[in-house]
CSV table of C-alpha atoms in Angstrom, one decimal:
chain,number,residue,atom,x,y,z
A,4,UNK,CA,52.1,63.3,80.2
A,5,UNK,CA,49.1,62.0,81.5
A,6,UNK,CA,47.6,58.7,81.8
A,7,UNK,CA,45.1,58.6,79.5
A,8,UNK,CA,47.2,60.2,76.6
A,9,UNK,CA,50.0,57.6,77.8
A,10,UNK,CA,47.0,54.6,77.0
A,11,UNK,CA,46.2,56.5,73.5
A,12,UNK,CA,49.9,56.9,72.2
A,13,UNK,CA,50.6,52.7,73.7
A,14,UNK,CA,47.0,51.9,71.5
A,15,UNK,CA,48.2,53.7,68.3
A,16,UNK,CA,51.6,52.0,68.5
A,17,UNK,CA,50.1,48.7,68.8
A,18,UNK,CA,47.9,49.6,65.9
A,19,UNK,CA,50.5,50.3,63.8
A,20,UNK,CA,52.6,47.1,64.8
A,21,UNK,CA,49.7,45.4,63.9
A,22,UNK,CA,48.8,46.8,60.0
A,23,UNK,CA,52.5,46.2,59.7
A,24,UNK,CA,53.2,42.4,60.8
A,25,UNK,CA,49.6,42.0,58.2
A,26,UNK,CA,51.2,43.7,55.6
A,27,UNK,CA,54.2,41.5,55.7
A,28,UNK,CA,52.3,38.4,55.4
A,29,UNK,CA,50.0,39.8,52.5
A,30,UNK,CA,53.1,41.6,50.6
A,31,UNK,CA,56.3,39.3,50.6
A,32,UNK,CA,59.4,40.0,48.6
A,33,UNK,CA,59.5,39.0,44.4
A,34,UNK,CA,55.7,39.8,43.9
A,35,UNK,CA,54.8,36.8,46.6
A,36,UNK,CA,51.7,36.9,48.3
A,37,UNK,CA,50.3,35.5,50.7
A,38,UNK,CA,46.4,34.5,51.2
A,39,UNK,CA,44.9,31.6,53.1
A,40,UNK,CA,45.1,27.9,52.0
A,41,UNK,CA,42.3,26.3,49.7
A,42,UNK,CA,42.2,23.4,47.3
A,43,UNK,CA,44.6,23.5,44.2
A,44,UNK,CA,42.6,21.6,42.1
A,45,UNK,CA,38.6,22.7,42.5
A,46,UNK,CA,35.8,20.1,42.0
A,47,UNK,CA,39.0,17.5,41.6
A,48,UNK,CA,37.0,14.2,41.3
A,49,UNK,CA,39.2,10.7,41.6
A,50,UNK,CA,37.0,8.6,40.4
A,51,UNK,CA,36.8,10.6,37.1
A,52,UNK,CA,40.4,10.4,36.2
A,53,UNK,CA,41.1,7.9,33.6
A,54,UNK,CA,44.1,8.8,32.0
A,55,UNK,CA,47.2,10.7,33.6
A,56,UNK,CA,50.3,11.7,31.9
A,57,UNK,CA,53.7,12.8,33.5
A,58,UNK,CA,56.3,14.6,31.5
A,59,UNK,CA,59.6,15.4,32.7
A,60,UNK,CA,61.6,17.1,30.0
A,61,UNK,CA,64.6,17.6,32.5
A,62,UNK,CA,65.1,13.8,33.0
A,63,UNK,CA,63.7,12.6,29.2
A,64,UNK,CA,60.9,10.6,31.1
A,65,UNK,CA,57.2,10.5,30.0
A,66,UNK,CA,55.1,8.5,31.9
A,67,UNK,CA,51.3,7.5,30.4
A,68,UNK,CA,48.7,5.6,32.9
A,69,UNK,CA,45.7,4.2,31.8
A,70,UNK,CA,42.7,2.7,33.8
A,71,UNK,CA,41.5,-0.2,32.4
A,72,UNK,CA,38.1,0.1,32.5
A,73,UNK,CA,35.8,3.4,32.4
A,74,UNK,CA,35.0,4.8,36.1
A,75,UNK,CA,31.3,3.1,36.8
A,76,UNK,CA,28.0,4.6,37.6
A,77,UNK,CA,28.1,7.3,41.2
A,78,UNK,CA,27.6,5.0,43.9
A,79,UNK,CA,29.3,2.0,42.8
A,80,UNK,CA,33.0,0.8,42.8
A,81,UNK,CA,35.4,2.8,40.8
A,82,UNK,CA,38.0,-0.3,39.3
A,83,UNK,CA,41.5,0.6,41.2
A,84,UNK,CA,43.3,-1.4,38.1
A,85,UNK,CA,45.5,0.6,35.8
A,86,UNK,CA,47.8,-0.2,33.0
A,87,UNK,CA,51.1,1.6,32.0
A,88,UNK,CA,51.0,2.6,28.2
A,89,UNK,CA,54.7,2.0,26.3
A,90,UNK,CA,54.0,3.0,22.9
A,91,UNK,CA,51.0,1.6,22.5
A,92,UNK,CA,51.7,-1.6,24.7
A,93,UNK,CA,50.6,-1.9,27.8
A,94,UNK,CA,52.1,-3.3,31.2
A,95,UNK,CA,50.4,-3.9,34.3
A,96,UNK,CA,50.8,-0.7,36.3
A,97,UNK,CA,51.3,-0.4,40.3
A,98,UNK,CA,47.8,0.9,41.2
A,99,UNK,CA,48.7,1.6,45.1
A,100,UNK,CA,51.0,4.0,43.5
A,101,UNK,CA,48.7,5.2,40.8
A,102,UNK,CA,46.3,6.0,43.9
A,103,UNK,CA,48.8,7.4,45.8
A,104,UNK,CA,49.7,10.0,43.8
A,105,UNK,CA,45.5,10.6,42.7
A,106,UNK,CA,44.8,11.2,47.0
A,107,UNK,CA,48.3,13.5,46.8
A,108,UNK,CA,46.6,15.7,43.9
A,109,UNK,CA,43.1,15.5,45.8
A,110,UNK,CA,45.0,16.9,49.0
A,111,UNK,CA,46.9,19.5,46.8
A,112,UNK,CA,46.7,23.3,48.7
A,113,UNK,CA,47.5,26.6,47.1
A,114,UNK,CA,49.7,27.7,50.3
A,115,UNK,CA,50.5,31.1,48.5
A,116,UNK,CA,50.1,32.8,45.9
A,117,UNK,CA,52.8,34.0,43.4
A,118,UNK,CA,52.7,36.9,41.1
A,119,UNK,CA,50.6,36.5,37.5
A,120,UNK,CA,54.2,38.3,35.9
A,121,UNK,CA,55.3,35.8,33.0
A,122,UNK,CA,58.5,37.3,33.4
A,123,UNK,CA,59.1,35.5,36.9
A,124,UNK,CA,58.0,32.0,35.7
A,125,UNK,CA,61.9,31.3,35.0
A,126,UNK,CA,63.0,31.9,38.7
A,127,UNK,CA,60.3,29.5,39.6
A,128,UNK,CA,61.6,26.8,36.9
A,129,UNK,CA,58.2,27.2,35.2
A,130,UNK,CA,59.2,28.2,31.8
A,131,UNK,CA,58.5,25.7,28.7
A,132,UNK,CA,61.5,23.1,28.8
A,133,UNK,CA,61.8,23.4,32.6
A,134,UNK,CA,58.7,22.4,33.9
A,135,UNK,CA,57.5,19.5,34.6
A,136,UNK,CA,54.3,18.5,33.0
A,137,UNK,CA,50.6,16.4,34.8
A,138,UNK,CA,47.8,15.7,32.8
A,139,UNK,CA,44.6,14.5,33.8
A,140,UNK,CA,41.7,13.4,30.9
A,141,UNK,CA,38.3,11.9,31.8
A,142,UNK,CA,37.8,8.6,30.3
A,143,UNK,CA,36.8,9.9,26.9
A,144,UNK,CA,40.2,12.0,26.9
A,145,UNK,CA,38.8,15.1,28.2
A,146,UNK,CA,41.6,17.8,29.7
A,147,UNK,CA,40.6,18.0,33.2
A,148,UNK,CA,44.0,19.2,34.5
A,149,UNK,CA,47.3,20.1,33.4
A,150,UNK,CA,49.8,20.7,36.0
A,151,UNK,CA,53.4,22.5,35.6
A,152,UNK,CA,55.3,21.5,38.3
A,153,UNK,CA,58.2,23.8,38.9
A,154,UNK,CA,60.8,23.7,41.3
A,155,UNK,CA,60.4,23.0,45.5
A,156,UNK,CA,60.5,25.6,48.3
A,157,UNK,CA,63.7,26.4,50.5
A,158,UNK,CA,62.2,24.2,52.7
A,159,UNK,CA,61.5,21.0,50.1
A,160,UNK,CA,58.2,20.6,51.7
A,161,UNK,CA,55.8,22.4,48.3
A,162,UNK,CA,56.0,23.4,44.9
A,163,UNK,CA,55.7,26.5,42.8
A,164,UNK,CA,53.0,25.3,40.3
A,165,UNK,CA,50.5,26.6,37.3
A,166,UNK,CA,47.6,25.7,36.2
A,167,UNK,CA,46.4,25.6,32.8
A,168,UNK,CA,44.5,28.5,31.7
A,169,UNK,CA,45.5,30.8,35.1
A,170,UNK,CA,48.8,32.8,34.9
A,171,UNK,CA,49.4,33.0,38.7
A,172,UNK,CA,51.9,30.6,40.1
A,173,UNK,CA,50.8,28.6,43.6
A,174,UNK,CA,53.1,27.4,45.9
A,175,UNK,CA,51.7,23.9,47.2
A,176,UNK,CA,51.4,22.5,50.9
A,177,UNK,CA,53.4,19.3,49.6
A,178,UNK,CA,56.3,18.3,47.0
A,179,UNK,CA,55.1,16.8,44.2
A,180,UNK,CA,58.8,16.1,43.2
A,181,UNK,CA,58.9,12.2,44.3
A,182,UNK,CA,56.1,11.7,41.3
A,183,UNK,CA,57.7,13.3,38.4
A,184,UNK,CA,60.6,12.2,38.9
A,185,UNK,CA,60.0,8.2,39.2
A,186,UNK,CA,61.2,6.0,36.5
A,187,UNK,CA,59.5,3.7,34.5
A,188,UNK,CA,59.5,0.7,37.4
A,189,UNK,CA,58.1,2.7,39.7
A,190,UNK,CA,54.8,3.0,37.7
A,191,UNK,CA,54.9,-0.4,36.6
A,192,UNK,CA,53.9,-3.3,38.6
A,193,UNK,CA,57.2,-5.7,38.6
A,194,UNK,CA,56.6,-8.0,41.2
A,195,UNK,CA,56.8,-11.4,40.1
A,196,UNK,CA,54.7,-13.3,42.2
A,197,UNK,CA,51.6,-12.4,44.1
A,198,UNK,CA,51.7,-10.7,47.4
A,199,UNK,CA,49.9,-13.3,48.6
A,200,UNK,CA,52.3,-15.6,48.4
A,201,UNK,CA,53.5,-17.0,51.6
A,202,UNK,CA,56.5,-18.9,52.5
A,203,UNK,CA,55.2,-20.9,54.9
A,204,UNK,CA,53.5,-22.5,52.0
A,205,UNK,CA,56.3,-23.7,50.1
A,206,UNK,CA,57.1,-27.6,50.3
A,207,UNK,CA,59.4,-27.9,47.6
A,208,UNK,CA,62.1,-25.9,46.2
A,209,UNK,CA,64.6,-26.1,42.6
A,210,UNK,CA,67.0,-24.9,41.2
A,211,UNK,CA,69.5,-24.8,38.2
A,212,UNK,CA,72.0,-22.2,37.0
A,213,UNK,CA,74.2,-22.3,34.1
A,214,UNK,CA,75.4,-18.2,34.4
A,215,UNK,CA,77.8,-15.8,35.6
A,216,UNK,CA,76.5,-12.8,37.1
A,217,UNK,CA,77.9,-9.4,36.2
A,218,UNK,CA,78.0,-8.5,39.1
A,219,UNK,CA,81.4,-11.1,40.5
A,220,UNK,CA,82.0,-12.9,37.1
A,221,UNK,CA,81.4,-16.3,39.2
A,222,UNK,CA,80.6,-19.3,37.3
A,223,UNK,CA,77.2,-20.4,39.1
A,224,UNK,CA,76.1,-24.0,38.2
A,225,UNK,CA,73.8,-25.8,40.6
A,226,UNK,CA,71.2,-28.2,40.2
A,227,UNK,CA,68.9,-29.6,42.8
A,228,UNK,CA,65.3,-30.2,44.9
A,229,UNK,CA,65.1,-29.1,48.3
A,230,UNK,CA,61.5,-30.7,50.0
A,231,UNK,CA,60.2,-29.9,53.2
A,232,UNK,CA,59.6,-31.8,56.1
A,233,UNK,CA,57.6,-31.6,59.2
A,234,UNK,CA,59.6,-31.5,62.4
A,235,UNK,CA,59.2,-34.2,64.7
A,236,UNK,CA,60.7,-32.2,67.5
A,237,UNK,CA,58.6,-29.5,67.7
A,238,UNK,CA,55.2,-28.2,66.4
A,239,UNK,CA,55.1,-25.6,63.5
A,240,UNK,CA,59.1,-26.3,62.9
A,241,UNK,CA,60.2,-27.6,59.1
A,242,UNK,CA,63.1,-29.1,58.2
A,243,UNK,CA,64.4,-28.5,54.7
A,244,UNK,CA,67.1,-31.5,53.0
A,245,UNK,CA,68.1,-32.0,49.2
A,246,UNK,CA,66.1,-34.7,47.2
A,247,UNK,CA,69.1,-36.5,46.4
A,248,UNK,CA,70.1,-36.6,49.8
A,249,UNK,CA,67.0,-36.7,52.5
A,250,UNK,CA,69.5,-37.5,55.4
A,251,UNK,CA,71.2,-34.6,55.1
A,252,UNK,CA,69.8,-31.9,56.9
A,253,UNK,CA,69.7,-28.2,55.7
A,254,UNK,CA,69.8,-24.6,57.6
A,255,UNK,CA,65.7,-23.6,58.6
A,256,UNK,CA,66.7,-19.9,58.2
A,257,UNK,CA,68.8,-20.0,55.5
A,258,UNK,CA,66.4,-21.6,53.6
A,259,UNK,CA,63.9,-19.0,54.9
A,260,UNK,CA,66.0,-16.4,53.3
A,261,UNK,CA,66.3,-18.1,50.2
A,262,UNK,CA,62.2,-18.2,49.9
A,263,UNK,CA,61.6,-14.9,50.7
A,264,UNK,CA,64.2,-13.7,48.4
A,265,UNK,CA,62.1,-15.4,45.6
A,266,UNK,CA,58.9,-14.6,46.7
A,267,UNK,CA,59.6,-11.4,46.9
A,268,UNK,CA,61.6,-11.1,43.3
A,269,UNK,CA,61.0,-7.6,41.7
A,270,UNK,CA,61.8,-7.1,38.4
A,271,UNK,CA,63.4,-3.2,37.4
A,272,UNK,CA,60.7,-3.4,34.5
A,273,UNK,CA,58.7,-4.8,31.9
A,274,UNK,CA,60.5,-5.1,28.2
A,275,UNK,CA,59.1,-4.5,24.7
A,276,UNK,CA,61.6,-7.2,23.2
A,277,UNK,CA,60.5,-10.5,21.3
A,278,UNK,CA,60.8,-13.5,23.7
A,279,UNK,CA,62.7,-15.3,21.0
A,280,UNK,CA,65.4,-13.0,21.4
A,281,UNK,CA,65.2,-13.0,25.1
A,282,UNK,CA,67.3,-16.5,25.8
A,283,UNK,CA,64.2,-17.5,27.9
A,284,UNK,CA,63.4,-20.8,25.7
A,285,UNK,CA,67.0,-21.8,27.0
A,286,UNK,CA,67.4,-20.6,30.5
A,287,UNK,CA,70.8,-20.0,31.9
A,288,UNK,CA,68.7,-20.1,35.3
A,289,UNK,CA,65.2,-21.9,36.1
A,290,UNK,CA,64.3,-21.5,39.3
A,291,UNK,CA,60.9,-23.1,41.0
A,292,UNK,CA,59.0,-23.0,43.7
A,293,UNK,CA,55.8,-25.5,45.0
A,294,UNK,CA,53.1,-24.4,47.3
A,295,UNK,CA,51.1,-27.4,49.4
A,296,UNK,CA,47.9,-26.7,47.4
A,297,UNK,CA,49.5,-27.5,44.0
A,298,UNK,CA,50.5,-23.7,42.8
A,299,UNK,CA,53.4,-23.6,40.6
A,300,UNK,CA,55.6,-20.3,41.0
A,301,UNK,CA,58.7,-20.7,38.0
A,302,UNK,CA,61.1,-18.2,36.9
A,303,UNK,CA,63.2,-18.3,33.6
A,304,UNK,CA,65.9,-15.9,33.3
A,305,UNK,CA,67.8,-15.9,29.8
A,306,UNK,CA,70.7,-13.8,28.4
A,307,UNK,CA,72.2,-10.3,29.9
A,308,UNK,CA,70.7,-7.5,27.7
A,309,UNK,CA,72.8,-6.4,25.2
A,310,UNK,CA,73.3,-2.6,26.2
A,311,UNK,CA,73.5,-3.9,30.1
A,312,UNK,CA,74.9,-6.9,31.4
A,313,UNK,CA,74.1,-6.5,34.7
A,314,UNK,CA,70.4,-7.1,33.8
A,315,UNK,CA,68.9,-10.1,32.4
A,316,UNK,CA,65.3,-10.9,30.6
A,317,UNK,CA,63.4,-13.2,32.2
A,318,UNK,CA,59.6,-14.4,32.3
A,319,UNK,CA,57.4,-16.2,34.9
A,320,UNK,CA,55.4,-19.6,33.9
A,321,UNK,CA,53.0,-21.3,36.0
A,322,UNK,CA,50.0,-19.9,38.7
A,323,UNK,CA,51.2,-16.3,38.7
A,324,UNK,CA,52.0,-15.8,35.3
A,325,UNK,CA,50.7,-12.4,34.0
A,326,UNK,CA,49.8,-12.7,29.8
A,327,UNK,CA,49.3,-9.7,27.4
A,328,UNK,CA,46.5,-8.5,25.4
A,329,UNK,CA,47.7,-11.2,22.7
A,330,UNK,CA,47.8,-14.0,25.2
A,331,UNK,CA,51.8,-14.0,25.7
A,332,UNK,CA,53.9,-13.8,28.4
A,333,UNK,CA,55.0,-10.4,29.8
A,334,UNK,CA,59.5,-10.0,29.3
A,335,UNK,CA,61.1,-8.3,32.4
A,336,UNK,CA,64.6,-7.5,33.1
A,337,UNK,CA,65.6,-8.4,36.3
A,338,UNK,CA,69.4,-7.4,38.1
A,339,UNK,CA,71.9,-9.4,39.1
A,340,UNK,CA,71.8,-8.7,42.5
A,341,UNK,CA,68.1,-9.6,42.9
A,342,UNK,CA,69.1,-13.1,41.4
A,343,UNK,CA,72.2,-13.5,43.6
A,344,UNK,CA,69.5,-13.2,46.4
A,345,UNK,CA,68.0,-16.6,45.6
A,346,UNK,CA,71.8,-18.6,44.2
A,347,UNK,CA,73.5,-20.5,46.9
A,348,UNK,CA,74.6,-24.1,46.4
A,349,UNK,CA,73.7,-26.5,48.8
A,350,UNK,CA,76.8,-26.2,50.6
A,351,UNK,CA,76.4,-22.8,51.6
A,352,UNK,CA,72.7,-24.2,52.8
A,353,UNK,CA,74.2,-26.4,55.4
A,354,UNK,CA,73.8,-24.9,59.0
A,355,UNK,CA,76.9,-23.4,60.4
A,356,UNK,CA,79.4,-25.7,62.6
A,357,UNK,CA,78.8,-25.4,66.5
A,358,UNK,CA,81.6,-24.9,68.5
A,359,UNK,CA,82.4,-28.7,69.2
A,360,UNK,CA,82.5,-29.9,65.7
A,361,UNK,CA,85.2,-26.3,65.1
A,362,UNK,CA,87.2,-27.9,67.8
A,363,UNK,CA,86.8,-30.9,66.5
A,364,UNK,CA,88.4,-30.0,63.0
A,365,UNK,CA,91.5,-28.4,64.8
A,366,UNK,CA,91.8,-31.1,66.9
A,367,UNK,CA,91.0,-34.1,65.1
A,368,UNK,CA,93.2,-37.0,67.2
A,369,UNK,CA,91.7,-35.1,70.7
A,370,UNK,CA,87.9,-35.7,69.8
């Protein structure tokens, strides 16, 4: 054979690989097909979502997010504040969340595309009762979006999705599975105290317990004032000792701890409960916490709920406390574990015996 039909067979056979390896990423198995990546959602605008909506029939969860006031004029700041609507009521929501998920959808990709066939929505969990449901409406309640999410790739990394109004399923470039399936604290904002809040600020410290948390069944009942003072020693140090005792002195770290546990206290979710049901007006626990410029940070935690007693109601009074539309308090439930983060009595406070004063308490006659 000569050379230059050698080169002409060598250039069809290359030809033919090539059709082949482009067929079988425009033609996949199950109707799939494959096209290049561009935007889910077209002309998706942030700043004009006011309302979204998230619907999990799977899990019984249905989620509605509110902004609180209308998106502004182009050009000027779009209001990051949202609320979470409960039947009509409404909680302070997590907005870094809320925007999360909004730059998530703005990101959205149609990887592939999926066969228009109505008949394969079920193996892409996409029929009615299966999928999960976003919904987006402009601040006069204007559909922008709706969402079906359907179930994740082999991989986890995107989801088989449908839009309203288009029959083809898309498989996204990322899971939108960590969204619909959040619960009702996720969305809400249940911190009970500022970020802000710092514990190098704190000077004084109290607490007292009449309770026994689910969680051990131990009778906590503690009462007292811890105040901070300025070490002597060394610059920037503080050394913590009960009111009712000022030469006794306390752990630094320990009492770190403590602070930060309170500081940081999250609550697993607002309640739509009367507070004169609550227990709060008698407090099994009242814990509080003074800043040097005068802020007051106090936490009231009253009975177990009835169909939980591993939670408890509880409200916050003083400079962080959040009110409703009609002025009142918000009602959280908190856990028992978060409060066993801030119960120690001042015993447990003390800084741990050195080695010495061990040997000493074997040895008693030796020292």
């Amino acid at each position: 054979m000569s050379y230059r039909n050698k080169v002409i067979i060598l250039s069809i056979l290359v030809a033919v690989f090539a059709i082949s390896a482009l067929l079988g990423l425009l033609f996949l198995p199950n109707g799939i097909v494959s096209g290049r990546a561009r935007p889910l959602l077209v002309a998706f605008n942030r700043t004009e979502v006011a309302h979204i909506e998230i619907i999990n029939p799977g899990l019984s969860l249905s989620h509605r997010l509110v902004r609180s006031s209308d998106p502004v004029a182009e050009g000027e700041e779009v209001s990051e504040e949202w609320i979470y609507d409960e039947e009509g009521i409404a909680f302070p929501a997590q907005y870094s969340h809320v925007t999360t998920l909004l730059e998530v959808l703005e990101s959205l990709e149609r990887q592939r595309t999926i066969s228009s066939d109505s008949s394969l929505y079920s193996d892409f969990s996409l029929n009615e009762g299966q999928a999960r449901r976003l919904m987006l409406r402009d601040a006069a309640g204007n559909l922008l979006f709706q969402l079906n999410v359907g179930k994740s790739d082999e991989q986890g990394s995107g989801n088989y999705v449908l839009l309203e109004s288009d029959p083809a399923v898309y498989l996204t470039n990322n899971s939108l599975d960590f969204y619909v399936e959040q619960l009702q604290g996720y969305w809400q904002q249940t911190r009970l105290f500022s970020p802000e809040r710092n514990v190098t600020d704190i000077e004084r410290f109290s607490l007292s317990s009449d309770i026994v948390l689910a969680l051990d069944g131990e009778l906590r009942q503690y009462s007292y004032t811890l105040v901070r003072q300025q070490s002597t020693e060394q610059e920037g140090l503080f050394q913590w000792n009960p009111l009712s005792d000022p030469q006794l002195a306390l752990d630094s770290p320990q009492i770190s701890s403590l602070l930060n546990a309170f500081v940081a206290l999250s609550a697993a979710s607002f309640v739509s409960q009367e507070l004169t049901a609550s227990g709060v007006d008698n407090p099994q626990l009242r814990a509080e916490a003074i800043t040097t410029d005068g802020a007051s940070l106090r936490l009231l935690v009253g009975q177990a709920l009835p169909d939980n007693p591993s939670q408890y109601y509880a409200v916050v009074e003083g400079s962080d406390q959040l009110l409703d539309e009609q002025g009142q308090p918000y009602l959280y439930r908190i856990e028992d574990w978060a409060l066993r983060a801030i119960l120690f009595s001042v015993d447990e406070l003390l800084p741990p015996p050195t080695e010495a004063s061990d040997l000493e308490s074997i040895n008693p006659e030796e020292s």
